[in-house]
Coordinates of C-alpha atoms in Angstrom, one line a residue:
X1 CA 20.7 74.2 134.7
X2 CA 24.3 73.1 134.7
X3 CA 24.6 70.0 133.2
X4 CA 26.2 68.4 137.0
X5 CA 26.8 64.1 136.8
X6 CA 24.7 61.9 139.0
X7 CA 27.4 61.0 140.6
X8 CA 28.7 64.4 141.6
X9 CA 25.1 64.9 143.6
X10 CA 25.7 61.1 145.2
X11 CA 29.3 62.0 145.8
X12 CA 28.0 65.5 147.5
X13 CA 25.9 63.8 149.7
X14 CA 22.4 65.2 149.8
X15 CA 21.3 66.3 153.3
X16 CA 18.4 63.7 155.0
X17 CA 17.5 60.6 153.6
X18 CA 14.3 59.8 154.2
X19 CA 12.8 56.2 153.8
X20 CA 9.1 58.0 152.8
X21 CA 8.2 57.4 149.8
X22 CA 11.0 55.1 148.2
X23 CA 8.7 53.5 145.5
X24 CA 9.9 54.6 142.0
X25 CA 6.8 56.7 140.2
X26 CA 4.3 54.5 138.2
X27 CA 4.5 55.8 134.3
X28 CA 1.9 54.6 130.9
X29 CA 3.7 53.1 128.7
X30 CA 6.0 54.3 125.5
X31 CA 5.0 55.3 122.5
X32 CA 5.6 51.9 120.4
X33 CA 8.2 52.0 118.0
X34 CA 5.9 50.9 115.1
X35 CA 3.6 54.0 115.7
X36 CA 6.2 56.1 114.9
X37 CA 5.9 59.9 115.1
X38 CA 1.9 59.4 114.8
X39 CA 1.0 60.4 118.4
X40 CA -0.6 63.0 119.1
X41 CA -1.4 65.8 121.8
X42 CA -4.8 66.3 122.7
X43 CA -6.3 70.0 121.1
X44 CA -2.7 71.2 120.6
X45 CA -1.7 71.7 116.3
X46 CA 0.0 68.8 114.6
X47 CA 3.2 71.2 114.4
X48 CA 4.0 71.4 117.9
X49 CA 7.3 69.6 117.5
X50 CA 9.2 68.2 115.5
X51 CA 11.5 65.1 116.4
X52 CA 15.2 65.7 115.7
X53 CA 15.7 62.1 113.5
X54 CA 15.6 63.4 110.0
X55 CA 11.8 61.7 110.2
X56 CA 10.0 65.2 110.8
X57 CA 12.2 67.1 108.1
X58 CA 9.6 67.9 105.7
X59 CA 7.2 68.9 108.8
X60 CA 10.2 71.5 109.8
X61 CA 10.1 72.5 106.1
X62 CA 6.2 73.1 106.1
X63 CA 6.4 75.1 109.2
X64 CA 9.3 77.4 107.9
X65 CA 7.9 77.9 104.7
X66 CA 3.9 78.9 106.1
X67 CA 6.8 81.2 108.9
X68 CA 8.2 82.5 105.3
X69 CA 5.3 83.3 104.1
X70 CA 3.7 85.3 107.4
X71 CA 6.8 87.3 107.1
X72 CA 6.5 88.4 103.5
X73 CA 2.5 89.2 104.1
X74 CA 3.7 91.3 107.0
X75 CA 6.2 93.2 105.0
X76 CA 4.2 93.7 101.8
X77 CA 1.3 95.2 103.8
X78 CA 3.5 98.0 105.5
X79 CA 4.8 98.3 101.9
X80 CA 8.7 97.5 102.8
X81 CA 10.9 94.2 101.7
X82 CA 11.6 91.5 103.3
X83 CA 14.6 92.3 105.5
X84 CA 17.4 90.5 106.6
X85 CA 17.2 87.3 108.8
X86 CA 18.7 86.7 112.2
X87 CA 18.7 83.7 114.1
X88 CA 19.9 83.4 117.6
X89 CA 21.2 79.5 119.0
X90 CA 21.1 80.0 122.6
X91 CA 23.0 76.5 124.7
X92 CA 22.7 75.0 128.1
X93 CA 24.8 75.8 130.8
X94 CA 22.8 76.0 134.1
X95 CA 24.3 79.5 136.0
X96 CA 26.6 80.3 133.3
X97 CA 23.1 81.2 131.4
X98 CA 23.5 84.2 133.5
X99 CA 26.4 85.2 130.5
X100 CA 23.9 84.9 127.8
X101 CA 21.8 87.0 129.5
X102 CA 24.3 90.0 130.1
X103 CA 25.7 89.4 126.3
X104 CA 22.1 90.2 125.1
X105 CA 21.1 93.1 127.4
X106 CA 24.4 94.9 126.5
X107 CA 23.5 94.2 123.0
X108 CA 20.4 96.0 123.6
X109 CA 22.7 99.0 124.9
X110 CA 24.4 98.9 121.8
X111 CA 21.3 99.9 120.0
X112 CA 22.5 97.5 116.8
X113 CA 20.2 94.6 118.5
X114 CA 18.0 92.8 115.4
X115 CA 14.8 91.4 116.1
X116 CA 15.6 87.9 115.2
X117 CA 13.6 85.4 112.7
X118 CA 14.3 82.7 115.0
X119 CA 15.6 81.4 118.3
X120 CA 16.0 78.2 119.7
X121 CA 16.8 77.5 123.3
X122 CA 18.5 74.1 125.0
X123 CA 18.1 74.0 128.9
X124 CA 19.5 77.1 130.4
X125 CA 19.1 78.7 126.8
X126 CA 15.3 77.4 126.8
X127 CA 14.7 79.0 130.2
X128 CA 16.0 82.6 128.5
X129 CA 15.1 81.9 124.8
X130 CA 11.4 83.4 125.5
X131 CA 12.7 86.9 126.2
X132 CA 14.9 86.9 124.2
X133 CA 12.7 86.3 121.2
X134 CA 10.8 89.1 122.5
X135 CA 13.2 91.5 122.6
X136 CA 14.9 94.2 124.8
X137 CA 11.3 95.0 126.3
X138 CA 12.0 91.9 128.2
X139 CA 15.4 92.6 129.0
X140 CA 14.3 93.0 133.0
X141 CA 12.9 89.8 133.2
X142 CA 15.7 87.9 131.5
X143 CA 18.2 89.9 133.7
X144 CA 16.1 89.0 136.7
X145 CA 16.1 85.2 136.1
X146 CA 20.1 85.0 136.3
X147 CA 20.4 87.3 139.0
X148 CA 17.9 87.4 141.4
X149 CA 17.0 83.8 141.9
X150 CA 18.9 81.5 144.0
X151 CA 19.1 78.0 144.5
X152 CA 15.2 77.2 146.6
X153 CA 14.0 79.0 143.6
X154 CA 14.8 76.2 141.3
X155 CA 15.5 72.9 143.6
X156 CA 14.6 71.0 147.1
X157 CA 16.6 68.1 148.4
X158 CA 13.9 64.9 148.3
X159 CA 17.1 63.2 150.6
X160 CA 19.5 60.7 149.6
X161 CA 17.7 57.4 150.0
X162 CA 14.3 58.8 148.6
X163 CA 16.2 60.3 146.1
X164 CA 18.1 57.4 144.6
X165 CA 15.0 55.2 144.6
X166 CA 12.6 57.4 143.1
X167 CA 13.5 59.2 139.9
X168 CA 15.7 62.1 140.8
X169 CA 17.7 63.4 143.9
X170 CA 16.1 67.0 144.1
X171 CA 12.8 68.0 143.2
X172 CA 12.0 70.6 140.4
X173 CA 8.9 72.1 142.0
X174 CA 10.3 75.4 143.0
X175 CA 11.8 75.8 139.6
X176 CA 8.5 75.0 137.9
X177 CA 6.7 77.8 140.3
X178 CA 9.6 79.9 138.9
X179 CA 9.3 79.3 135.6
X180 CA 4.9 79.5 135.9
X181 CA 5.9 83.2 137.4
X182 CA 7.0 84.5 134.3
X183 CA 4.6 82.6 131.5
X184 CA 2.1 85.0 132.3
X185 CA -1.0 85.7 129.4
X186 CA 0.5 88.5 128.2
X187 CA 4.1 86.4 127.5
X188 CA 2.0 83.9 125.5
X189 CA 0.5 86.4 123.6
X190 CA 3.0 88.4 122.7
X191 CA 4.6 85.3 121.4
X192 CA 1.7 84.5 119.6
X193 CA 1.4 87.6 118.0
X194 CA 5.1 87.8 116.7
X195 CA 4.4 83.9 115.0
X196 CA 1.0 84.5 113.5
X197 CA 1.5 87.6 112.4
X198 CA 5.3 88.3 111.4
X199 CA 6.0 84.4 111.1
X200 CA 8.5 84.4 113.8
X201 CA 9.8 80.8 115.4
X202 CA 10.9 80.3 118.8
X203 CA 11.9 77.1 119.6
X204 CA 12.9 74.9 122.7
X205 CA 14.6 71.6 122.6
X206 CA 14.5 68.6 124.7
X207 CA 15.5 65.2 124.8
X208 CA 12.7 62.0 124.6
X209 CA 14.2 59.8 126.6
X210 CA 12.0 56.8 126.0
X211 CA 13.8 56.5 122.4
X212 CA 16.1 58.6 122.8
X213 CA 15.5 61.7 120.8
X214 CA 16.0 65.4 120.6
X215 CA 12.5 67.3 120.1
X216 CA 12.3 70.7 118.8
X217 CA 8.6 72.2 120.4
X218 CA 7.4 75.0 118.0
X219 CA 6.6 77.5 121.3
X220 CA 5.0 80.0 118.9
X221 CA 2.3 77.4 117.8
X222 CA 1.9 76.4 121.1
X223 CA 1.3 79.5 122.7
X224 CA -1.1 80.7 119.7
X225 CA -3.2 77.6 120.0
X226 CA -5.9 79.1 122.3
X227 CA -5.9 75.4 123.7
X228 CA -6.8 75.7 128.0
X229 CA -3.6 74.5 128.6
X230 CA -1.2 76.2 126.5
X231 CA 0.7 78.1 129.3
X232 CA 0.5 74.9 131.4
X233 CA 2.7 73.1 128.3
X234 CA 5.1 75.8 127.7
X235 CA 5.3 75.8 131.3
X236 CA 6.6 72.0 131.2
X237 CA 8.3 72.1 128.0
X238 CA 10.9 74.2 129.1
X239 CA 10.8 72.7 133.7
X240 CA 11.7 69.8 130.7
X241 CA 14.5 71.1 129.0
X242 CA 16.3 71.8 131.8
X243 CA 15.6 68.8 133.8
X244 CA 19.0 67.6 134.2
X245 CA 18.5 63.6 134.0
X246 CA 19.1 62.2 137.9
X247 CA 19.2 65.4 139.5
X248 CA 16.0 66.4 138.7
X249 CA 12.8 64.5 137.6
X250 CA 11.5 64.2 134.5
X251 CA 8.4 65.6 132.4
X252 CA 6.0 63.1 131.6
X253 CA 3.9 64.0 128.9
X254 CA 0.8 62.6 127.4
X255 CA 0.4 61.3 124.6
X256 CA -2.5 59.6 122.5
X257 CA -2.7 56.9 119.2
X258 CA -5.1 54.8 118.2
X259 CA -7.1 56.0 121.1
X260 CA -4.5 54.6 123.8
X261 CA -3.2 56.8 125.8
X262 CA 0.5 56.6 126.4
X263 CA 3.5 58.5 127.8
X264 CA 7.1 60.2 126.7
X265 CA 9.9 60.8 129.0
X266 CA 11.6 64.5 129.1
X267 CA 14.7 65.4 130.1
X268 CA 17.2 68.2 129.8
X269 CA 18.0 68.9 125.7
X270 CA 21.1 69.0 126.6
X271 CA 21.0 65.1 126.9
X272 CA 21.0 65.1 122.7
X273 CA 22.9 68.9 121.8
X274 CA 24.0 71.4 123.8
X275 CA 22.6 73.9 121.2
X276 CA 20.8 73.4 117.9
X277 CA 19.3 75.4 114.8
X278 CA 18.4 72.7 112.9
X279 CA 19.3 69.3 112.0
X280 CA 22.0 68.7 109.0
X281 CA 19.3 66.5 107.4
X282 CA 17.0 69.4 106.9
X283 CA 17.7 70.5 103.2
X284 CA 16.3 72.9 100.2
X285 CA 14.1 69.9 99.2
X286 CA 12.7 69.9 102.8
X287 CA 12.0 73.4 102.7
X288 CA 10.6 73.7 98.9
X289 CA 8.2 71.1 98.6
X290 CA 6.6 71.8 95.5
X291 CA 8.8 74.0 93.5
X292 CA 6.7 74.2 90.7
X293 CA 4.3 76.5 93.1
X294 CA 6.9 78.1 94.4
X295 CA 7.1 81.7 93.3
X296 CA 10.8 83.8 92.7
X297 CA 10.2 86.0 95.2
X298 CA 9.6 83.3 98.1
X299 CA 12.8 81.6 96.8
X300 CA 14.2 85.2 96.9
X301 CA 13.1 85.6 100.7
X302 CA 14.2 82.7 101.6
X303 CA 18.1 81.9 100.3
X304 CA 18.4 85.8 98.8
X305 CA 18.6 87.8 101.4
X306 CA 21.4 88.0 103.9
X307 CA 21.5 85.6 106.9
X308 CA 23.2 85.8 109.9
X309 CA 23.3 83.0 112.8
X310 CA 24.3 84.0 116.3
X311 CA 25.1 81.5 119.1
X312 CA 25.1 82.2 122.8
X313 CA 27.7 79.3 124.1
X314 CA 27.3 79.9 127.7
X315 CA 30.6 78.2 128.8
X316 CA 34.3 78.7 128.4
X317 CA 35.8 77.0 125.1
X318 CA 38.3 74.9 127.4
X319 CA 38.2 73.5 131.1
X320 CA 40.4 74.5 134.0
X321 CA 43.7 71.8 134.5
X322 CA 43.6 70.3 137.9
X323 CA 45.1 67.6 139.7
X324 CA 42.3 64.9 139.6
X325 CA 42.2 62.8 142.9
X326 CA 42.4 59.0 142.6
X327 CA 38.8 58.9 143.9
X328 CA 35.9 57.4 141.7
X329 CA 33.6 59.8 142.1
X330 CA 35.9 62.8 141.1
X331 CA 37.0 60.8 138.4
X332 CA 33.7 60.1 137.1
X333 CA 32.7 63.9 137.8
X334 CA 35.6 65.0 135.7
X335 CA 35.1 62.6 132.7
X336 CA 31.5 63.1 132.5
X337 CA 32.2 67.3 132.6
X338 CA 34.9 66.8 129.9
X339 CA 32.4 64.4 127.6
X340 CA 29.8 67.1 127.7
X341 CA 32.4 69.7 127.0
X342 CA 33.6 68.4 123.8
X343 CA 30.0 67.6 123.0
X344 CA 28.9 71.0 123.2
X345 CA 32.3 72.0 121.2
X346 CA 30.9 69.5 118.5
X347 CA 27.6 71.2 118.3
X348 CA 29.2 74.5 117.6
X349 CA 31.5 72.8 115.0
X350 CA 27.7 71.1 113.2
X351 CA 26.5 74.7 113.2
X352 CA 29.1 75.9 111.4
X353 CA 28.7 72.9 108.8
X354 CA 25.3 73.5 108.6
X355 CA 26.1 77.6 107.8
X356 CA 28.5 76.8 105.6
X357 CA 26.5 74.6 103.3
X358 CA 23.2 76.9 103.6
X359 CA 25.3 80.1 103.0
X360 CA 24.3 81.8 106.5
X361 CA 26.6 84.3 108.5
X362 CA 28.0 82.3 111.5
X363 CA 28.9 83.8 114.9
X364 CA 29.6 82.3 118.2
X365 CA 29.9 83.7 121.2
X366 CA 31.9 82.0 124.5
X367 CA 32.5 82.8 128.0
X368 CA 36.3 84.5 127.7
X369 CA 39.0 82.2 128.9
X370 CA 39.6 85.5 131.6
X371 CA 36.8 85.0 133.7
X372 CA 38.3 82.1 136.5
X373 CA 35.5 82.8 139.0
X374 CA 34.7 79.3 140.4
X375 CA 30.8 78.2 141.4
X376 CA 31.4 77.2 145.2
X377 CA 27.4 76.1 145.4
X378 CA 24.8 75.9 143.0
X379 CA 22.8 79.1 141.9
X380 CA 25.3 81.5 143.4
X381 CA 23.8 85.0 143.1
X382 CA 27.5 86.6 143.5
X383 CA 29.2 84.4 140.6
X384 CA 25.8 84.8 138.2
X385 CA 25.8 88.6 138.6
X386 CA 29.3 88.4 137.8
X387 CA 29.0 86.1 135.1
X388 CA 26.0 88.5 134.1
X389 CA 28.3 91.6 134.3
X390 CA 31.1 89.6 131.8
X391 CA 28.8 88.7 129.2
X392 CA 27.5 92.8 128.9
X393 CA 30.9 94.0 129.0
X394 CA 32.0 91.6 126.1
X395 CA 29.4 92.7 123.7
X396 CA 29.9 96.3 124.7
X397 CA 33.6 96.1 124.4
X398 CA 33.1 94.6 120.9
X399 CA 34.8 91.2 121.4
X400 CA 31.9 89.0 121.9
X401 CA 31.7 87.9 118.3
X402 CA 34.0 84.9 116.6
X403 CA 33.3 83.7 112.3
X404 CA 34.6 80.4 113.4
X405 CA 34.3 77.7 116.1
X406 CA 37.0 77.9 119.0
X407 CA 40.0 76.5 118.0
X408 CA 39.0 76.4 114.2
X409 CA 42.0 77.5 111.5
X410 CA 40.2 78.7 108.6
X411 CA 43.4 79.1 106.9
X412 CA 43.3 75.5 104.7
X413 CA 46.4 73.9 104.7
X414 CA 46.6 73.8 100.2
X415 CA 47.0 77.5 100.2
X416 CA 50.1 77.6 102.4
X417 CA 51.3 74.7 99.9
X418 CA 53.0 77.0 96.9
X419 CA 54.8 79.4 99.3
X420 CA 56.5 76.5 101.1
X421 CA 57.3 74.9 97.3
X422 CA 58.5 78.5 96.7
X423 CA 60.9 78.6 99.6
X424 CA 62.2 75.1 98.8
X425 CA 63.3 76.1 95.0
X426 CA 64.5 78.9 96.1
X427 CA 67.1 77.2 98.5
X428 CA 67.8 75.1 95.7

């Protein structure tokens, strides 16, 4: 979902209030801070997520290295190498997902598509992240979330008073029927199949409120768990990630140490990072525990081979100028919009540190500065289809792609240093 302010949806006025059921929802209690990560969740695999505070690291590092080693199994028994490895870093963005979306069906059209190692998904991007990890076999489905659905499909007015004494204005119960629609069996298992057997990772992020944290969830363990309620998680994991804090509730989830039972707070991923790969405090001696054991052809496949990291920014690199009313509430609006704008612009800039230092391929990929369409309401079908329409034509037009962040030189300033000494003696 787009990542709207509270106070926008006060300021909007939502249509009845109703003085029903004003008491705020009863909740268990945190996670104490002295239990750590150490909780658990019942019947699901100890790598179902990973916390996003450098604590997990070597966790992340176990998981990719047993990923690593799925993948070289799968190629030696078809009797080919280990390839290269794409990973796709899809953000938030509520409707302008609908981009995304069109970028990666045209890239299907293209035919040059790669069937990526792994993908990671933050709100809007978590919603779409499952087909594309798939593939273009899914392409229907992702085109169908962005452009079909409208706004009953993801949100219900709970009215104003109701709203701003319970825990959200709206309620996400049409978006979670949504989102159960399309986690059918045969989604989990497909996923399932692509991490157990080829060691593909598909991961959503979202933000733990009661800390606050960003949480990675490994989808691909989840859905090959076999646990009962595997498709009811993955369901909530990503109504979660895109549970815009305010305007829509949050995901309680479960939680049990020590044999108490306790509860975490959800919200949108975008809270944290408006996209992610990994954290800069993951390193090589996160990911090569015991190096000693650690054959040359496993560090090969994993820092050898070509790597290329691809991230779907579904907004524009800069904002629209407009005359800002003296009004609090559009004041508030528009600082809010421009502090997650330049936080999403600082995600894209860690992503390039991060590619940098571990020597991976980096491309990002923007909503073009030429699309002015404006969203008059929420979930427009007209402006996504639009949107959807852009994002297609970009990749098949060739100009989706950019090496560096928006508004990054890469020219460094020493190198235009002994020209401009140059020109000075030779004035002299």
């Amino acid at each position: 979902m787009k990542r709207r302010s509270f106070l926008w949806a006060v300021g909007a006025g939502v249509v009845s209030a109703s003085a029903g059921g004003c008491a705020s929802p009863d909740r268990l209690a945190a996670l104490p801070g002295n239990l750590g990560n150490h909780g658990r969740f019942a019947g699901m695999p100890d790598d179902c997520r990973i916390v996003l505070d450098g604590s997990n690291d070597r966790l992340f590092g176990r998981i990719a290295f047993t990923a690593l080693r799925r993948e070289m199994a799968y190629a030696q028994g078809r009797g080919v190498p280990v390839g290269p490895a794409a990973y796709l870093a899809i953000s938030g963005g509520g409707e302008n997902g609908a981009f995304g979306a069109g970028l990666l069906t045209g890239w299907t059209r293209l035919g040059n598509r790669p069937e990526f190692k792994g993908v990671t998904g933050v709100s809007t991007g978590a919603l779409s992240a499952p087909f594309a990890f798939l593939g273009p076999d899914y392409d229907r489905e992702l085109e169908r979330v962005y452009t079909d659905i409208g706004l009953s499909d993801v949100m219900v007015s709970r009215g104003l008073l109701r709203g701003l004494l319970g825990d959200s204005l709206y309620d996400s119960a049409p978006l979670r029927a949504t989102i159960r629609r399309f986690v059918t069996p045969a989604l989990l298992a497909a996923i399932a199949r692509e991490y157990t057997e080829k060691g593909r990772l598909l991961f959503v992020a979202t933000t733990n409120l009661d800390v606050p944290v960003g949480v990675l969830w490994n989808m691909g363990s989840i859905a090959a768990s076999g646990h009962a309620r595997a498709a009811e998680l993955f369901t909530e994991i990503l109504l979660a990630s895109a549970s815009i804090p305010g305007i829509l509730p949050p995901v309680m989830f479960d939680i049990e140490a020590g044999g108490t039972r306790y509860q975490e707070m959800h919200v949108d991923g975008g809270t944290v990072a408006q996209v992610v790969l990994y954290p800069p405090s993951l390193g090589g001696d996160n990911l090569l525990l015991d190096p000693a054991a650690v054959g040359p052809g496993v560090v090969e496949a994993l820092t050898g081979r070509p790597r290329r990291l691809f991230i779907i920014r579904n907004a524009r690199p800069g904002a629209d100028p407009e005359t800002v009313p003296r009004n609090i509430m559009k004041i508030a609006d528009r600082a809010i919009a421009t502090l997650i704008q330049a936080q999403g612009l600082s995600d894209l800039y860690q992503l390039y540190v991060i590619a940098q230092r571990d020597g991976i391929d980096y491309n990002v990929a923007c909503i073009p500065q030429s699309f002015t369409e404006r969203l008059d309401a929420p979930f427009d079908q007209t402006y996504m289809r639009n949107l959807f329409a852009v994002g297609r034509d970009t990749m098949l037009n060739g100009t989706a792609w950019s090496g560096v962040p928006p508004g990054f030189n890469a020219i460094p300033v020493p190198s235009a240093l002994p020209a401009a000494r140059r020109g000075r003696t030779g004035a002299s």
